[in-house]
Structure formats: C-alpha cells, structure tokens
Short mmCIF file of C-alpha atoms in Angstrom, two decimals:
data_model
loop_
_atom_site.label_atom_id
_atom_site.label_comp_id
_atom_site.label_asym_id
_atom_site.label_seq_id
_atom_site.Cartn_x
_atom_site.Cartn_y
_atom_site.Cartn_z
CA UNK A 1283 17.13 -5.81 26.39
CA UNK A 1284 14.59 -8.46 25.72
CA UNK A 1285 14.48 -9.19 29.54
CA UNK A 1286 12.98 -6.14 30.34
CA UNK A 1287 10.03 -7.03 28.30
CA UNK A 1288 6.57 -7.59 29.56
CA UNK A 1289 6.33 -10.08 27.17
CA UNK A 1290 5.61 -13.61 26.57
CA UNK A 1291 8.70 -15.95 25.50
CA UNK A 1292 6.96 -17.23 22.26
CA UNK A 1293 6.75 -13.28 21.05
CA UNK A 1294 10.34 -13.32 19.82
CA UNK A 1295 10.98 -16.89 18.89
CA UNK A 1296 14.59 -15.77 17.46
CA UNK A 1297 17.54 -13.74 18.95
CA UNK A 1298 17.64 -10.06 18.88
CA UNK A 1299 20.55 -10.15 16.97
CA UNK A 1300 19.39 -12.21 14.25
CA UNK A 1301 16.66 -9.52 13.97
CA UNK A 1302 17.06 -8.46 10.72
CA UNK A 1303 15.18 -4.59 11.51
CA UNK A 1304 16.46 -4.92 14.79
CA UNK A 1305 17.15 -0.83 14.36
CA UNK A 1306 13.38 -0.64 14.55
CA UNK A 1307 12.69 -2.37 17.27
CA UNK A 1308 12.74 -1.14 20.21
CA UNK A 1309 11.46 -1.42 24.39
CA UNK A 1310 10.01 1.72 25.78
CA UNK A 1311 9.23 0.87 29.45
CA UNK A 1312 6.91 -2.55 29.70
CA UNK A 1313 6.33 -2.20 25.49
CA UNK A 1314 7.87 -3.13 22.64
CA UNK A 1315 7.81 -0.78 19.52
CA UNK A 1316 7.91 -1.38 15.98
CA UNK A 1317 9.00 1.02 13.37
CA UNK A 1318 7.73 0.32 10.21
CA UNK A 1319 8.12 1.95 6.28
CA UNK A 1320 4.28 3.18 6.14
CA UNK A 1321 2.58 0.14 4.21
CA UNK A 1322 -0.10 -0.32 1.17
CA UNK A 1323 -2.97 -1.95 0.80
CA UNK A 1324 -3.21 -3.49 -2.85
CA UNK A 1325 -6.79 -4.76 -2.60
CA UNK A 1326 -8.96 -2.91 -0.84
CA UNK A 1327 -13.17 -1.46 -1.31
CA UNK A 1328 -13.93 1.81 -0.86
CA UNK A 1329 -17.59 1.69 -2.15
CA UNK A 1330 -19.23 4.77 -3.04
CA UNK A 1331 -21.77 7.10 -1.58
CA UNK A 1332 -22.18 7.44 2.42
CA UNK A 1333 -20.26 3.98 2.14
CA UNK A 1334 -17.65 5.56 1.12
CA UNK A 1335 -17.66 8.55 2.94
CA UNK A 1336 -18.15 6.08 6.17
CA UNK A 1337 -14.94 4.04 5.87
CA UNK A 1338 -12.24 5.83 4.14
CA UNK A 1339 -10.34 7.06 7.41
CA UNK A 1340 -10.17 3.70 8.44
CA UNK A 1341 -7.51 3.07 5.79
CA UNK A 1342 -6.34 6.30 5.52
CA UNK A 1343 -4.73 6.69 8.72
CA UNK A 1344 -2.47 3.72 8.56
CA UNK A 1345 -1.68 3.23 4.49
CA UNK A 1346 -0.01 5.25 2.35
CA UNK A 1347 -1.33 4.16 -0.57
CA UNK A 1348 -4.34 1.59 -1.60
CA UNK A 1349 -5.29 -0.05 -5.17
CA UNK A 1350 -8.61 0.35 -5.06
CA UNK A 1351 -11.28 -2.05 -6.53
CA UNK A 1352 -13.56 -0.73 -9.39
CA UNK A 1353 -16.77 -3.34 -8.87
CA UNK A 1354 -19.39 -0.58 -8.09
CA UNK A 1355 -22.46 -0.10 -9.55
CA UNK A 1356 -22.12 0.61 -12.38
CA UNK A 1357 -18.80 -1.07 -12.41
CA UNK A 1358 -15.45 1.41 -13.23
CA UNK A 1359 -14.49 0.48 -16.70
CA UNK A 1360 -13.59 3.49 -18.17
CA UNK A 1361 -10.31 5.60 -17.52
CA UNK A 1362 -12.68 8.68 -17.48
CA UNK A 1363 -14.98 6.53 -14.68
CA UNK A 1364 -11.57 6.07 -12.79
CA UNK A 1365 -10.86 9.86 -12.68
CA UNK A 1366 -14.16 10.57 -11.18
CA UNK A 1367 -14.20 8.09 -8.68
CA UNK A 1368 -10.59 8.77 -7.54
CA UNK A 1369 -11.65 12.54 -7.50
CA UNK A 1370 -14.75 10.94 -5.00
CA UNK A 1371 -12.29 9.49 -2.93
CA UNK A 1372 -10.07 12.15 -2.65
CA UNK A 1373 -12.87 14.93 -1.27
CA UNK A 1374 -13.45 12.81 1.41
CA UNK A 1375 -10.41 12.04 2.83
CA UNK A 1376 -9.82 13.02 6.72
CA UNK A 1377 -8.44 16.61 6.79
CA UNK A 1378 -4.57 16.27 6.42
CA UNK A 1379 -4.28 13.38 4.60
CA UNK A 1380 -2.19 12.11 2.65
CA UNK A 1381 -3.42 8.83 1.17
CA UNK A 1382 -3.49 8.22 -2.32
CA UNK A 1383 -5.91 6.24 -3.90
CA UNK A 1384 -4.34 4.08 -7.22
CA UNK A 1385 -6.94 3.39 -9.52
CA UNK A 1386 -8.38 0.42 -11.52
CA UNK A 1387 -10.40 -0.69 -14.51
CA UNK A 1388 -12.84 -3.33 -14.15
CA UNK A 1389 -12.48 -5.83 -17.22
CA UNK A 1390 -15.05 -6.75 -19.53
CA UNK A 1391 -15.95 -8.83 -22.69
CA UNK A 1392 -16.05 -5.09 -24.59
CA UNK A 1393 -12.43 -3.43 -22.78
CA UNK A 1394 -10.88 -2.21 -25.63
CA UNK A 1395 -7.12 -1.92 -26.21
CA UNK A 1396 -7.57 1.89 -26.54
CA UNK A 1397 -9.04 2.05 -23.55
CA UNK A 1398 -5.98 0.21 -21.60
CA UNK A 1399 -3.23 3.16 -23.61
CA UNK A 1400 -5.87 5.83 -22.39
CA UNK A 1401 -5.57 4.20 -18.45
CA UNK A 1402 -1.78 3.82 -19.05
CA UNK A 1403 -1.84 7.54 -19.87
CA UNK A 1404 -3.74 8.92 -17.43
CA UNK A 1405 -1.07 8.04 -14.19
CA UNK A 1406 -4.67 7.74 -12.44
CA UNK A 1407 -5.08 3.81 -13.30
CA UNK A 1408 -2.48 1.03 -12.40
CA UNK A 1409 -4.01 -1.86 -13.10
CA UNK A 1410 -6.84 -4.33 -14.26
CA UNK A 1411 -9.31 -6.40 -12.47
CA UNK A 1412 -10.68 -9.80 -13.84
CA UNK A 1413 -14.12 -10.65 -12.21
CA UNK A 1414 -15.60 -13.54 -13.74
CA UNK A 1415 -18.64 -13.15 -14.63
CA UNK A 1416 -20.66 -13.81 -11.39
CA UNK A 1417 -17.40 -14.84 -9.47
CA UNK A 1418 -18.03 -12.10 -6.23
CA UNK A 1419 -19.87 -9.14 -5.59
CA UNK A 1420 -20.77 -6.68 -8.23
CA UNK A 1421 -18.99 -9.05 -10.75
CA UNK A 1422 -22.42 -9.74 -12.88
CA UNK A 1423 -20.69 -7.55 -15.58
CA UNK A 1424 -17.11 -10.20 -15.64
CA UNK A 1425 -15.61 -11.64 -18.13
CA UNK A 1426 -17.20 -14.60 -19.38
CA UNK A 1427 -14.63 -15.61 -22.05
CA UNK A 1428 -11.27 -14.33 -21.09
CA UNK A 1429 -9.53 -15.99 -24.41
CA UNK A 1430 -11.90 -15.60 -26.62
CA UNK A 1431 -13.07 -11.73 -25.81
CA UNK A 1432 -10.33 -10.42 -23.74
CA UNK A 1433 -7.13 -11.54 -25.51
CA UNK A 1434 -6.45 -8.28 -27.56
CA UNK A 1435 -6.60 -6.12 -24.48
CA UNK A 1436 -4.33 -8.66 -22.52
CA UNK A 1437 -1.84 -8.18 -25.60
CA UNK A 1438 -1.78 -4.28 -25.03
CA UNK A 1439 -1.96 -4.63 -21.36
CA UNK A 1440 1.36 -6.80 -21.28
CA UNK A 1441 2.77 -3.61 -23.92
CA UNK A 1442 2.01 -1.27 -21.87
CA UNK A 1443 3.06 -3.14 -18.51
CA UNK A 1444 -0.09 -2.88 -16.88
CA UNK A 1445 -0.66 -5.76 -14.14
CA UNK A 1446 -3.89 -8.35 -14.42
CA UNK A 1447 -5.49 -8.28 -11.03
CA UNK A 1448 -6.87 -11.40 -10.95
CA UNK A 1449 -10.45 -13.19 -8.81
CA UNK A 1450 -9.24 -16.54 -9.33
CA UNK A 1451 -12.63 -18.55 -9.15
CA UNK A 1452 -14.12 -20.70 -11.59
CA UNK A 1453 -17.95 -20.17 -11.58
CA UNK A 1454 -18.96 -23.37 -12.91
CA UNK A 1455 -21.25 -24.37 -10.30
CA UNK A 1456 -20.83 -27.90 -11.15
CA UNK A 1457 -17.27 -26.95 -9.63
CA UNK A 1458 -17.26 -27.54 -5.48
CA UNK A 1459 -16.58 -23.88 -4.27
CA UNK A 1460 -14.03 -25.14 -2.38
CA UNK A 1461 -11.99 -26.08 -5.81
CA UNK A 1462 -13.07 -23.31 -7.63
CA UNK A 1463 -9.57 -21.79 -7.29
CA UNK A 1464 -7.70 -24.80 -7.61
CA UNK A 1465 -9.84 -25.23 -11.00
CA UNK A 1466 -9.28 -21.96 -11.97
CA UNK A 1467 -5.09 -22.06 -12.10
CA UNK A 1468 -5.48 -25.11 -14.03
CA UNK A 1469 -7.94 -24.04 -16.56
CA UNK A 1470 -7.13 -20.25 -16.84
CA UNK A 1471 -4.64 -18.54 -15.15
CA UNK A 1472 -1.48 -21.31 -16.33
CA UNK A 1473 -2.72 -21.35 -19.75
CA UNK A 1474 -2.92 -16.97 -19.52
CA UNK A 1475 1.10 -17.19 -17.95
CA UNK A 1476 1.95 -19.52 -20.80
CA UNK A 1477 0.58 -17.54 -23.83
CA UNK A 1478 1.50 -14.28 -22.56
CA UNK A 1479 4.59 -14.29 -19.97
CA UNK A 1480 5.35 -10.68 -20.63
CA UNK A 1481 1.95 -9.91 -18.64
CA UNK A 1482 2.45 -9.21 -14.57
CA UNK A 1483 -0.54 -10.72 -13.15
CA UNK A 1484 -1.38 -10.75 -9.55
CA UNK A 1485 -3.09 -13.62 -7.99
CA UNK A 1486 -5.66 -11.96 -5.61
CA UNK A 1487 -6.70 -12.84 -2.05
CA UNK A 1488 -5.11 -16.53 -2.60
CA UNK A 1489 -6.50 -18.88 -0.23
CA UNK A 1490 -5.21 -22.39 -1.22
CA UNK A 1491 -1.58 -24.13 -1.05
CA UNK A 1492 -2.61 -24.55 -4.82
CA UNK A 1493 -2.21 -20.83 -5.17
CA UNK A 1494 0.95 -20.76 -3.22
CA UNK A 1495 2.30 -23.14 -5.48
CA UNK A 1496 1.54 -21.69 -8.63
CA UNK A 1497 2.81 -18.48 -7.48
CA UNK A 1498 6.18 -20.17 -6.33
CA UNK A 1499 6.17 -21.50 -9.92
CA UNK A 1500 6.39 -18.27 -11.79
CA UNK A 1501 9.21 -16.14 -12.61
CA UNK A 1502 9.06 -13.86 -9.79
CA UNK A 1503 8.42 -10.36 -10.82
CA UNK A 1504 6.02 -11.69 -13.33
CA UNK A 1505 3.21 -13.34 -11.03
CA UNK A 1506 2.67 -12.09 -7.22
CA UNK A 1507 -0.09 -12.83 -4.83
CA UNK A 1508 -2.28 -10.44 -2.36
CA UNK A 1509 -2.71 -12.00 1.26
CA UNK A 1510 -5.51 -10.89 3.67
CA UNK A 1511 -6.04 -11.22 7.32
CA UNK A 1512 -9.08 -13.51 7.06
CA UNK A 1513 -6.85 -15.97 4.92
CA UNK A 1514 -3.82 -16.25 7.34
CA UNK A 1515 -5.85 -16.46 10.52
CA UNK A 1516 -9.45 -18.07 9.96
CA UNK A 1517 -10.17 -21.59 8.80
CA UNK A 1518 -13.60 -22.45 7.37
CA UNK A 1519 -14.28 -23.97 10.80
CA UNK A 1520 -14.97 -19.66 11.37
CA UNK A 1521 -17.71 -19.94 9.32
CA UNK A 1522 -19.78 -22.17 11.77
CA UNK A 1523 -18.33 -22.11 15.22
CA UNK A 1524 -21.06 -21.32 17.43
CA UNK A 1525 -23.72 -21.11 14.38
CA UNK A 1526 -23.40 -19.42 11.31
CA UNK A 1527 -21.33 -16.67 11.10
CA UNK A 1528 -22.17 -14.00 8.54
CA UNK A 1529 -19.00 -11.39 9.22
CA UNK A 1530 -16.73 -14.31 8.40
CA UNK A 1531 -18.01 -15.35 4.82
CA UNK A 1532 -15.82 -13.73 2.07
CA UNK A 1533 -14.62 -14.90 -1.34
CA UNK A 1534 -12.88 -16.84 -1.78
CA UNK A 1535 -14.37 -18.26 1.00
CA UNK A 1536 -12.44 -19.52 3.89
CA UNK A 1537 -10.23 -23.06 3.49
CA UNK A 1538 -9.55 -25.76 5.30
CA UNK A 1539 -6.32 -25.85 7.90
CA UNK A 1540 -3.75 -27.30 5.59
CA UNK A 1541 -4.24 -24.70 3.01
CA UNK A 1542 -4.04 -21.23 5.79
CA UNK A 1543 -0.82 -23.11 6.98
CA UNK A 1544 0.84 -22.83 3.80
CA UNK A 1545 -0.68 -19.49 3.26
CA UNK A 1546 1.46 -18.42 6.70
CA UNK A 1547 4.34 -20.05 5.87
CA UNK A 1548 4.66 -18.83 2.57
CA UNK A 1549 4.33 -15.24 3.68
CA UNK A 1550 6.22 -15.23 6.28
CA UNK A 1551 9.12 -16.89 5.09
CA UNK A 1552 10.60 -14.46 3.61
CA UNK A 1553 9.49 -14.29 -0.31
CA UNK A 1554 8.99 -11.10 -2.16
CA UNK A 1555 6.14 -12.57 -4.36
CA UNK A 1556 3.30 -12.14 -1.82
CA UNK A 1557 2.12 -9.24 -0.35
CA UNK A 1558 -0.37 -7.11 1.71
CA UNK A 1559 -3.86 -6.84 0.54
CA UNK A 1560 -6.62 -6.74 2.94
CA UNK A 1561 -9.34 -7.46 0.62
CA UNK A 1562 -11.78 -5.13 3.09
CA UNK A 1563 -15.08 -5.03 1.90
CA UNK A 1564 -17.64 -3.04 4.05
CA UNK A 1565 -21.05 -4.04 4.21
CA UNK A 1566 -23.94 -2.67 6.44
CA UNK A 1567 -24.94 -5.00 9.45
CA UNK A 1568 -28.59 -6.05 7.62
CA UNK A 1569 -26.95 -7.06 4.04
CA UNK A 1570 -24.60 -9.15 6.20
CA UNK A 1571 -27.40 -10.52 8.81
CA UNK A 1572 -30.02 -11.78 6.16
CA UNK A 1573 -31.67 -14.23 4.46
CA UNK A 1574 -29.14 -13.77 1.63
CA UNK A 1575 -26.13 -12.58 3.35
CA UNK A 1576 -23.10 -10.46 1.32
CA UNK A 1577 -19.72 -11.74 0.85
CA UNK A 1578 -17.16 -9.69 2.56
CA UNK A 1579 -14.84 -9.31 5.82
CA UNK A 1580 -14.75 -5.71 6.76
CA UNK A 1581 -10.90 -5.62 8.05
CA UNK A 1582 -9.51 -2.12 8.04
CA UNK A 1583 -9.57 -0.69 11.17
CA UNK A 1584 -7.77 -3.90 12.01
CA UNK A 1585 -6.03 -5.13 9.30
CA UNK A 1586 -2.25 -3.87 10.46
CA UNK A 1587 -2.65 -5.39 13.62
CA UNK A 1588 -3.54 -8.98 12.53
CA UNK A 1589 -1.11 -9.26 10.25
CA UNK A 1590 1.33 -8.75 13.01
CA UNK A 1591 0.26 -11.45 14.80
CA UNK A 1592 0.17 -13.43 12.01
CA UNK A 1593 4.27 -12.60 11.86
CA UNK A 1594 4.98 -12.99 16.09
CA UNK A 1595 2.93 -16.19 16.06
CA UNK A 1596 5.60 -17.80 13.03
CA UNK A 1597 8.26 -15.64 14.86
CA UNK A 1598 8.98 -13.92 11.93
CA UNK A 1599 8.62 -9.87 13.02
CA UNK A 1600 11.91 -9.05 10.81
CA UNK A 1601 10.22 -10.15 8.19
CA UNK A 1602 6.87 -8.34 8.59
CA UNK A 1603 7.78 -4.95 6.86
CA UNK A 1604 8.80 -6.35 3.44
CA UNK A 1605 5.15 -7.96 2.92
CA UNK A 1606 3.70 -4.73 4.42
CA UNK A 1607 5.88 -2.18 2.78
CA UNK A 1608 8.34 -3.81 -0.20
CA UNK A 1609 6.95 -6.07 -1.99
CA UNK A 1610 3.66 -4.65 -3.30
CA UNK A 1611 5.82 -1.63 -4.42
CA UNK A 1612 8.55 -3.04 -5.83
CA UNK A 1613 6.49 -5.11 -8.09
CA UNK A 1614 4.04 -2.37 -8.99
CA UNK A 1615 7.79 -0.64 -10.02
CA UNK A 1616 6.32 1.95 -7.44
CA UNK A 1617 8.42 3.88 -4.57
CA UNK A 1618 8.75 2.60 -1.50
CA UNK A 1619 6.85 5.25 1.07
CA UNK A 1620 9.27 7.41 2.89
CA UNK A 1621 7.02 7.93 5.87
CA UNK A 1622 6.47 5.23 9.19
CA UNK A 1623 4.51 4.07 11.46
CA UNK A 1624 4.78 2.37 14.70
CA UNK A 1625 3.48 -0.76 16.01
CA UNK A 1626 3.20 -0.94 19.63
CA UNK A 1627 2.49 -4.39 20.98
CA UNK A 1628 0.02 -2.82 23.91
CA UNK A 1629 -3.75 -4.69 24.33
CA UNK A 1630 -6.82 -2.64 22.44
CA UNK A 1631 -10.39 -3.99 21.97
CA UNK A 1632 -11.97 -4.17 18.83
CA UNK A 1633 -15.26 -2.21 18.63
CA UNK A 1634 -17.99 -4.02 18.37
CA UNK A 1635 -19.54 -1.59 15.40
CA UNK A 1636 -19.06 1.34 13.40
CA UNK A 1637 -22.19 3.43 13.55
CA UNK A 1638 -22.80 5.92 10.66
CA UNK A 1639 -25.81 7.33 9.24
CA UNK A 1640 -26.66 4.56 6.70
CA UNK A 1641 -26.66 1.86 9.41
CA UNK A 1642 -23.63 -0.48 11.54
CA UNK A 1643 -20.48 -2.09 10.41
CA UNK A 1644 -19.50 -5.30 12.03
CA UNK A 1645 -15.43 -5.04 11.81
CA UNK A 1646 -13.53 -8.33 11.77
CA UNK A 1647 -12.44 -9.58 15.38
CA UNK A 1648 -15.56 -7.29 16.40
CA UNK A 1649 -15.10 -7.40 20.58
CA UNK A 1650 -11.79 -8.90 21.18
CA UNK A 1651 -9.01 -7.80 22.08
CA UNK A 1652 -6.35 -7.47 19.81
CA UNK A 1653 -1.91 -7.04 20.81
CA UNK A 1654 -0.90 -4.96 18.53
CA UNK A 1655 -1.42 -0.95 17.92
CA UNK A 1656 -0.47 0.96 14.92
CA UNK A 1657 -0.22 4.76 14.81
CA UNK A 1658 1.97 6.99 12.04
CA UNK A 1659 4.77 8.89 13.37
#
C-alpha cells in the first residue's frame, strides 16, 4: 500500500487506483518499483572513433533501440555510409547486447530520389535528417534551399514512407536565436505539411509552446515531436546561474519558463504525438570549456531517470511508459520492445565525469543526486 512508502506525498499526486500501469508498480520494502516496456531513444549521437567507442554502453544498457544521427564528419549521406557506420556501432557494443542501432541519412542540396529507394531498401535506414545549413553541429553541409533543391527527394520520401527528421531553426542571423524556431514553423515546416501531407515529419528536440502547438495542429500520425531532458527540466536561466555554464548550452538552446511549461504539460498529458529523444551529444570536457564552446548536453547515462522526474513532479507516472516506450514506435510503424526494465525510485549521484582515453565527459546533472534508478530485468 502507498502507506508503506518511504516516500514523499507529492510523489503520487493521484490514487493508486486511478494508476493506469498500476500492475507495474509496485513497493518492495522502503522502495517503489517501476516496470517499464524497455524504451527508445529517437535522437541520439553516437559520434565516431574513440567517441564512439567511449559512450555507446551508456545507451545501450537502458534502450532497446536508438535512431541515430548521421552529422559526422564527413556527414552520413549515403545508404552505403549508413551500413558502415551501423556496422561501427555494432562492433562496439558491450558484450551481450542487444541494442540496435536504426540508421539515418543526412539531407543535402544533392540527395537524390534514388538514393532515398536505395535507404528504403536496405532495412538499415529509417529516416532523414534536415540540418540547415549551419543550423547545429556538423550541419555546414545542410540544406540551404529545402524547396527549391530538396523537393524531389521529399516527393519519394513521402512514397516510400520515410519520416523527415527535422532541426527546426532558421539560420538567418538577423533572426533572434530565441525565435529561430518559432520562425522556422512559419516559414518552412507549415508550408512543407501543406504541400506534402502524405510526408511523416518529426519535429526534433522542440523547445517552444510554438512547437507544441504546431504539433497539436497536425493530423496525428503525420507530424510527432522528440522531447529531451534538458528541454523539460532547464530554463535558459541554466545557462548563467552562477556564471556561464558550458554543459548546459545545446540547440536549440534553452527557453524561457513559459515555453518548458508547455513542453511538460504537453508530454505528460497524455498525447501520443511526442516522444522520447534525448538529443545526447557527447563532447570532450576542453571543446565544451573553451573560448568557443560546442553545443551539446551529454544526457545518457541519465536520461531515463530525468524523465521520470519530469512525470512524478506533474504526477503523471501512468503516463510515463507511453512517451518512453509507445509512441516513438508506433509512429515509426515499429514493434513495441518485448523486453523491461525497472525503475527504482532509490537516491544515486551523478558522476562528476566520464574518463576515457581521449579526455573527460561532463554528463548532465554532473554531481547531484538524482531519485530515480533504471536497470533491465
């Protein structure tokens, strides 16, 4: 029973029997256990190299699957690149694994429609990814005229039912980067739903009520939206608590209050159009700490247990394993994992770095102690 729960009363702001997975929940002494389908991540950066090497086990021992980002250098744009980097991947996964790695293509002004029926037949690639042009890291080789190069291979992608991962930043810079998204779903992304609604487009890392809108807008099945930890529980206030603060700059960068409230609320209220995506994106300690600092929230290792949070603090637990485990799938037209994993709401701290050969990795939440615990059963 709930009483017997070392536990504060905000944890469970609903009755246990209005717990919709209240089959999965469970008290085992002083903790409380969550059983959970195994989850995806569907945005996530593996790098290459040592990099790679480095950071894979961090997302391989709590996701099943994970599309994974093709801006490396040089960027994936070929089916054939795909295959080889997925093969990469693959050799060094933790003994035992069984994480698989979906694929992507990274879109440019020269993608060819051939090339999108050659990543349709391949069962390696599931999707696209628009950079534009200078939008993020790596993204120097983007699109820099999405109607006017791209619109043949967005015909044969929407044939062939391959989803448009989309960075949705304007890089104007005469655009505030605080309205480049905003800007973007107003100049691009509602004029790309309206000429092609057959295409499934997902909205990546949104960060603005804007975004939450839009998404709400769309048929659903037809536009969804990747949420990351960063997005749900920081504020651009992180970026300069204190004094600068280098592990919390990302792009999209970090929003003002009103825009992560309706971020939370919209995921965890329930809808099937938004779903996990950490958006983690190692980077060593000195590209981070410099003069000219990378963009990119290293969340992995922690990634499962912020998003619970994010779901006890709306008191919304029952509803944490659909944007974890359901959604992504069902809109990819995926299976749903058959494997679990438990959450255990017991206190852990945060390393404060990843050593590895190449240098340190500064996780997100780097020293502080975090509630919840995932393992796989």
């Amino acid at each position: 029973m709930i009483k017997s729960l070392v536990l504060p009363c905000k944890a469970l702001k609903f009755p246990l029997e209005k717990f919709e997975g209240r089959k999965q929940l469970r008290c085992k002494g002083t903790k409380m256990e969550l059983t959970l389908t195994q989850p995806d991540d569907w945005h996530l950066h593996l790098r290459d190299g040592d990099l790679l090497e480095g950071v894979v086990s961090h997302s391989a021992s709590h996701f099943g699957r994970a599309i994974v980002m093709p801006n490396l250098k040089p960027p994936v744009t070929t089916t054939a690149a795909a295959v080889a980097y997925r093969e990469s991947i693959l050799k060094v996964l933790p003994v035992n694994s069984n994480f698989t790695p979906l694929m992507t293509l990274y879109l440019t002004d020269k993608t060819s429609p051939e090339e999108i029926k050659r990543a349709r037949r391949s069962d390696v690639v599931f999707a696209v990814k628009l950079y534009p042009a200078g939008a993020t890291t790596n993204s120097q080789d983007g699109v820099t005229d999405l109607f006017g190069k791209c619109l043949p291979v967005l015909e044969e992608m929407a044939e062939q039912n391959m989803p448009l991962l989309v960075h949705g930043e304007v890089t104007d810079t005469n655009v505030d980067i605080f309205d480049r998204e905003k800007v973007f779903i107003e100049t691009i992304l509602k004029p790309l739903v309206q000429r092609l609604p057959q295409l499934k487009v997902v909205m990546e890392h949104i960060t603005t009520m804007d975004a939450v809108r839009f998404v709400e807008s769309c048929k659903e099945g037809s536009v969804a939206a990747t949420v990351t930890p960063q997005h749900l529980l920081l504020n651009r206030n992180s970026l300069f608590q204190g004094g600068l603060q280098p592990h919390n700059y990302c792009l999209p960068v970090l929003k003002r209050e009103i825009h992560r409230d309706a971020i939370v609320a919209a995921v965890t209220g329930g809808s099937k159009r938004f779903f996990l995506g950490t958006d983690s994106a190692p980077h060593e300690r000195r590209r981070k700490e410099c003069a000219c600092g990378c963009a990119g929230i290293y969340n992995a290792p922690v990634a499962l247990s912020l998003y619970a949070k994010v779901f006890e603090d709306a008191g919304a637990l029952d509803k944490l394993e659909a944007f974890t485990s359901f959604n992504g799938p069902d809109f990819y037209g995926l299976p749903r994992n058959t494997s679990k994993i438990k959450m255990t709401r017991t206190p852990w701290k945060v390393p404060e770095s990843f050593s590895f050969s190449f240098g340190n990795i500064i996780p997100m939440f780097a020293g502080e102690t975090l509630e919840w615990q995932p393992s796989v059963m």
